[in-house]
């Protein structure tokens, strides 16, 4: 049964502010909560707000644990395009979270299968995810669960679709540099989160947002599975929500 709260924000800044408010409320209500975090351009403004509020004393990350959705295979932690690097740059290095409480798959391991298994065990060990932040890929992927991924998958290795490689090449020098595969939490892992916070900005997300939340639930549009979750909040700006 879909149970979704929908907040329409004016623009990107307003979306970031509203979503950051929701995340910070989670941290204030449960100071030792587990936040599931996401990368991509959409959450950057949210992380900026959280850093600002940490700096002015409004929010404390000392008890918080974070666990990220995904990581490219083959990029080392210091590669500027790795999601590990992204998270340090955009959040972790600027707040009082303990490095040992920040988690992201290791994309350089020789044993990817083992890494996936231990990531699932880790999610269980830290008590599950209280609030998972999610962006949407242009093809409706969540994490790196590309269209066609079974809903019952947990953390696994995935090949990136051509659409995703095309969309993500903007961060790399050359298209050939974009990794072709990644480790991602599965749809099952994501759906086990107690609360889900989806953020979307810009007209290029409007069609996929409309289909994901108001169209049929189908693995060909991974984000549509969120209609089956009982606690989803969608914060979109006017452009992203323009078709609903
Ligand atoms: C990547 C990430 C996703 C993210 C998506 C959208 O592919 N794996 O987690 O949601 O990009 O990114 P953006 O926010 O830049 O549109």
Coordinates of C-alpha atoms and ligand atoms in Angstrom, one line a residue:
X1 CA 0.0 0.0 0.0
X2 CA 1.4 3.3 -1.0
X3 CA 1.8 5.8 1.8
X4 CA 3.7 8.7 0.6
X5 CA 4.2 12.2 1.8
X6 CA 4.8 14.7 -0.9
X7 CA 6.5 18.0 -0.4
X8 CA 6.7 20.4 -3.3
X9 CA 9.7 22.8 -3.1
X10 CA 10.1 25.9 -5.1
X11 CA 13.5 25.2 -6.5
X12 CA 16.7 23.3 -5.8
X13 CA 17.7 25.3 -2.7
X14 CA 14.2 24.9 -1.2
X15 CA 14.3 21.2 -1.9
X16 CA 17.6 20.9 -0.2
X17 CA 16.4 22.8 2.8
X18 CA 13.2 20.7 3.2
X19 CA 15.1 17.4 2.8
X20 CA 17.9 18.5 5.1
X21 CA 15.2 19.4 7.7
X22 CA 13.8 15.9 7.5
X23 CA 17.2 14.2 7.9
X24 CA 18.1 16.5 10.7
X25 CA 14.8 15.8 12.5
X26 CA 15.7 12.1 12.2
X27 CA 19.1 12.7 13.9
X28 CA 17.5 14.9 16.6
X29 CA 14.8 12.3 17.4
X30 CA 17.3 9.4 17.4
X31 CA 20.9 10.6 17.9
X32 CA 22.3 7.1 17.3
X33 CA 20.3 6.6 14.1
X34 CA 21.5 4.9 10.9
X35 CA 21.3 7.1 7.8
X36 CA 21.5 5.6 4.4
X37 CA 23.2 8.1 2.1
X38 CA 23.3 8.7 -1.6
X39 CA 25.6 10.4 -4.1
X40 CA 24.9 12.2 -7.3
X41 CA 24.3 16.0 -7.8
X42 CA 20.9 16.1 -6.2
X43 CA 21.9 15.6 -2.5
X44 CA 24.9 18.0 -2.6
X45 CA 22.7 20.9 -1.4
X46 CA 21.3 18.8 1.4
X47 CA 24.7 17.9 2.7
X48 CA 25.7 21.6 2.5
X49 CA 22.8 22.5 4.8
X50 CA 23.6 19.6 7.2
X51 CA 27.2 20.9 7.4
X52 CA 26.0 24.4 8.1
X53 CA 23.7 23.2 10.9
X54 CA 26.4 21.1 12.4
X55 CA 28.7 24.2 12.4
X56 CA 26.1 26.4 14.1
X57 CA 25.5 23.7 16.7
X58 CA 22.0 22.7 15.6
X59 CA 22.9 19.1 14.8
X60 CA 25.3 16.5 16.2
X61 CA 26.6 13.6 14.3
X62 CA 28.7 12.0 17.0
X63 CA 26.3 9.1 17.5
X64 CA 25.2 8.7 13.9
X65 CA 26.1 5.8 11.6
X66 CA 25.9 6.2 7.8
X67 CA 25.8 3.6 5.2
X68 CA 25.9 4.4 1.4
X69 CA 24.0 2.9 -1.4
X70 CA 26.7 2.1 -3.8
X71 CA 30.3 2.4 -5.2
X72 CA 31.9 2.0 -8.6
X73 CA 34.1 -1.0 -9.0
X74 CA 37.7 -0.3 -9.7
X75 CA 38.0 3.2 -8.3
X76 CA 40.2 3.6 -5.2
X77 CA 39.0 5.6 -2.2
X78 CA 41.2 8.5 -3.3
X79 CA 40.0 8.6 -6.8
X80 CA 38.1 11.9 -7.1
X81 CA 35.2 10.1 -8.9
X82 CA 34.8 7.4 -6.3
X83 CA 31.7 7.7 -4.1
X84 CA 33.9 7.3 -1.0
X85 CA 35.8 10.5 -2.0
X86 CA 32.5 12.2 -2.8
X87 CA 31.1 11.5 0.6
X88 CA 34.3 12.7 2.4
X89 CA 34.3 15.9 0.3
X90 CA 30.6 16.6 0.6
X91 CA 29.8 15.6 4.1
X92 CA 32.0 13.4 6.3
X93 CA 35.1 15.6 6.5
X94 CA 33.0 18.5 7.6
X95 CA 30.9 17.1 10.5
X96 CA 31.7 15.2 13.7
X97 CA 30.9 11.8 12.5
X98 CA 33.4 9.1 13.4
X99 CA 35.1 7.7 10.3
X100 CA 34.5 4.1 11.7
X101 CA 30.8 4.9 11.6
X102 CA 30.7 5.7 7.9
X103 CA 30.3 2.8 5.5
X104 CA 30.4 2.4 1.7
X105 CA 31.2 -0.6 -0.4
X106 CA 34.8 -1.2 -1.2
X107 CA 35.1 -1.1 -5.0
X108 CA 38.7 -2.2 -5.1
X109 CA 38.4 -5.5 -3.3
X110 CA 39.5 -8.6 -5.1
X111 CA 36.5 -10.5 -3.7
X112 CA 33.4 -8.5 -4.8
X113 CA 31.0 -11.3 -3.9
X114 CA 32.4 -11.5 -0.4
X115 CA 32.2 -7.7 -0.2
X116 CA 28.5 -7.8 -1.1
X117 CA 27.8 -10.5 1.5
X118 CA 29.6 -8.6 4.2
X119 CA 27.8 -5.4 3.3
X120 CA 24.5 -7.1 3.9
X121 CA 25.8 -8.4 7.2
X122 CA 26.9 -5.0 8.1
X123 CA 23.5 -3.5 7.5
X124 CA 22.0 -6.1 9.9
X125 CA 24.7 -5.6 12.5
X126 CA 24.2 -1.8 12.7
X127 CA 20.5 -2.5 13.2
X128 CA 19.1 -1.7 9.7
X129 CA 18.6 1.7 8.2
X130 CA 16.4 4.3 9.9
X131 CA 16.2 6.7 7.0
X132 CA 17.4 6.1 3.5
X133 CA 18.1 9.1 1.2
X134 CA 17.5 8.3 -2.5
X135 CA 18.0 10.1 -5.7
X136 CA 16.6 8.8 -9.0
X137 CA 18.6 8.0 -12.1
X138 CA 17.2 9.3 -15.4
X139 CA 16.1 5.8 -16.2
X140 CA 14.5 5.4 -12.8
X141 CA 17.3 3.5 -11.1
X142 CA 17.8 3.7 -7.4
X143 CA 21.3 3.2 -6.1
X144 CA 22.7 1.4 -9.1
X145 CA 19.7 -0.9 -9.5
X146 CA 19.2 -0.6 -13.2
X147 CA 15.9 -1.3 -15.1
X148 CA 15.2 -5.0 -15.0
X149 CA 16.7 -5.7 -11.6
X150 CA 14.7 -8.1 -9.5
X151 CA 13.0 -6.5 -6.5
X152 CA 14.3 -9.3 -4.2
X153 CA 18.0 -8.6 -4.7
X154 CA 20.2 -7.6 -1.9
X155 CA 23.7 -6.1 -2.2
X156 CA 25.2 -7.2 -5.5
X157 CA 27.4 -6.4 -8.4
X158 CA 25.8 -4.7 -11.3
X159 CA 26.6 -3.6 -14.8
X160 CA 25.8 0.0 -15.5
X161 CA 23.4 0.7 -18.4
X162 CA 24.3 2.8 -21.3
X163 CA 22.0 5.6 -20.1
X164 CA 23.7 5.7 -16.8
X165 CA 27.2 5.7 -18.3
X166 CA 26.1 8.6 -20.5
X167 CA 24.5 10.5 -17.6
X168 CA 27.5 10.0 -15.3
X169 CA 30.2 10.7 -17.8
X170 CA 30.0 14.4 -17.0
X171 CA 32.1 13.8 -14.0
X172 CA 34.9 12.0 -15.8
X173 CA 37.5 13.2 -18.3
X174 CA 36.5 10.7 -20.9
X175 CA 33.5 8.4 -21.3
X176 CA 35.9 5.4 -21.4
X177 CA 36.9 6.3 -17.8
X178 CA 33.4 5.7 -16.4
X179 CA 33.5 2.4 -14.6
X180 CA 31.2 -0.2 -16.2
X181 CA 30.1 -1.9 -13.0
X182 CA 29.4 -1.1 -9.4
X183 CA 28.5 -2.7 -6.1
X184 CA 25.0 -1.6 -5.0
X185 CA 22.6 -2.2 -2.2
X186 CA 19.8 -4.2 -3.8
X187 CA 16.2 -3.1 -4.0
X188 CA 15.4 -5.5 -1.1
X189 CA 18.1 -3.9 1.1
X190 CA 16.7 -0.4 0.2
X191 CA 13.1 -1.5 0.9
X192 CA 14.0 -2.8 4.3
X193 CA 14.8 0.8 5.4
X194 CA 12.4 2.0 8.0
X195 CA 11.9 5.3 6.2
X196 CA 12.8 6.5 2.7
X197 CA 13.4 10.1 1.6
X198 CA 13.4 10.6 -2.1
X199 CA 14.7 13.8 -3.6
X200 CA 14.4 15.1 -7.2
X201 CA 15.2 18.3 -8.9
X202 CA 14.9 19.6 -12.4
X203 CA 12.7 19.1 -15.4
X204 CA 14.8 16.1 -16.6
X205 CA 13.4 14.1 -13.7
X206 CA 9.8 15.0 -14.1
X207 CA 8.8 12.2 -16.4
X208 CA 10.5 9.5 -14.4
X209 CA 9.0 10.8 -11.1
X210 CA 5.6 10.8 -12.5
X211 CA 5.9 7.2 -13.9
X212 CA 7.7 5.9 -10.7
X213 CA 5.1 7.1 -8.3
X214 CA 1.9 7.1 -10.4
X215 CA 2.5 4.4 -13.0
X216 CA 2.6 0.6 -12.7
X217 CA 5.0 -1.0 -10.3
X218 CA 7.5 -2.8 -12.5
X219 CA 11.2 -3.9 -12.4
X220 CA 11.6 -2.1 -15.7
X221 CA 11.3 1.1 -13.6
X222 CA 13.1 0.3 -10.3
X223 CA 12.0 3.3 -8.4
X224 CA 8.3 2.3 -8.9
X225 CA 8.9 -0.3 -6.1
X226 CA 8.8 2.5 -3.6
X227 CA 5.0 2.6 -4.1
X228 CA 5.1 -0.7 -2.0
X229 CA 6.9 0.9 0.9
X230 CA 4.9 2.2 3.9
X231 CA 6.9 5.3 4.7
X232 CA 8.2 7.3 1.8
X233 CA 8.6 11.0 1.6
X234 CA 9.2 12.6 -1.7
X235 CA 10.7 16.1 -1.8
X236 CA 10.8 17.5 -5.3
X237 CA 11.2 21.0 -6.8
X238 CA 8.5 22.5 -9.0
X239 CA 10.2 21.3 -12.2
X240 CA 10.7 17.7 -11.0
X241 CA 7.0 17.6 -9.9
X242 CA 5.7 19.5 -12.9
X243 CA 3.9 16.4 -14.4
X244 CA 2.1 15.2 -11.3
Ligands
LIG1 C1 24.0 7.8 -9.7 C2 23.8 7.2 -8.3 C3 22.4 7.3 -7.9 C4 21.9 8.7 -8.1 C5 21.9 9.0 -9.6 C6 21.2 10.3 -9.9 O1 23.9 7.0 -10.8 N1 24.2 5.8 -8.3 O2 22.3 6.9 -6.5 O3 20.5 8.8 -7.6 O4 23.2 9.0 -10.0 O5 22.2 11.3 -9.8 P1 21.8 12.9 -9.9 O6 21.4 13.2 -8.5 O7 23.2 13.5 -10.2 O8 20.8 13.1 -10.9

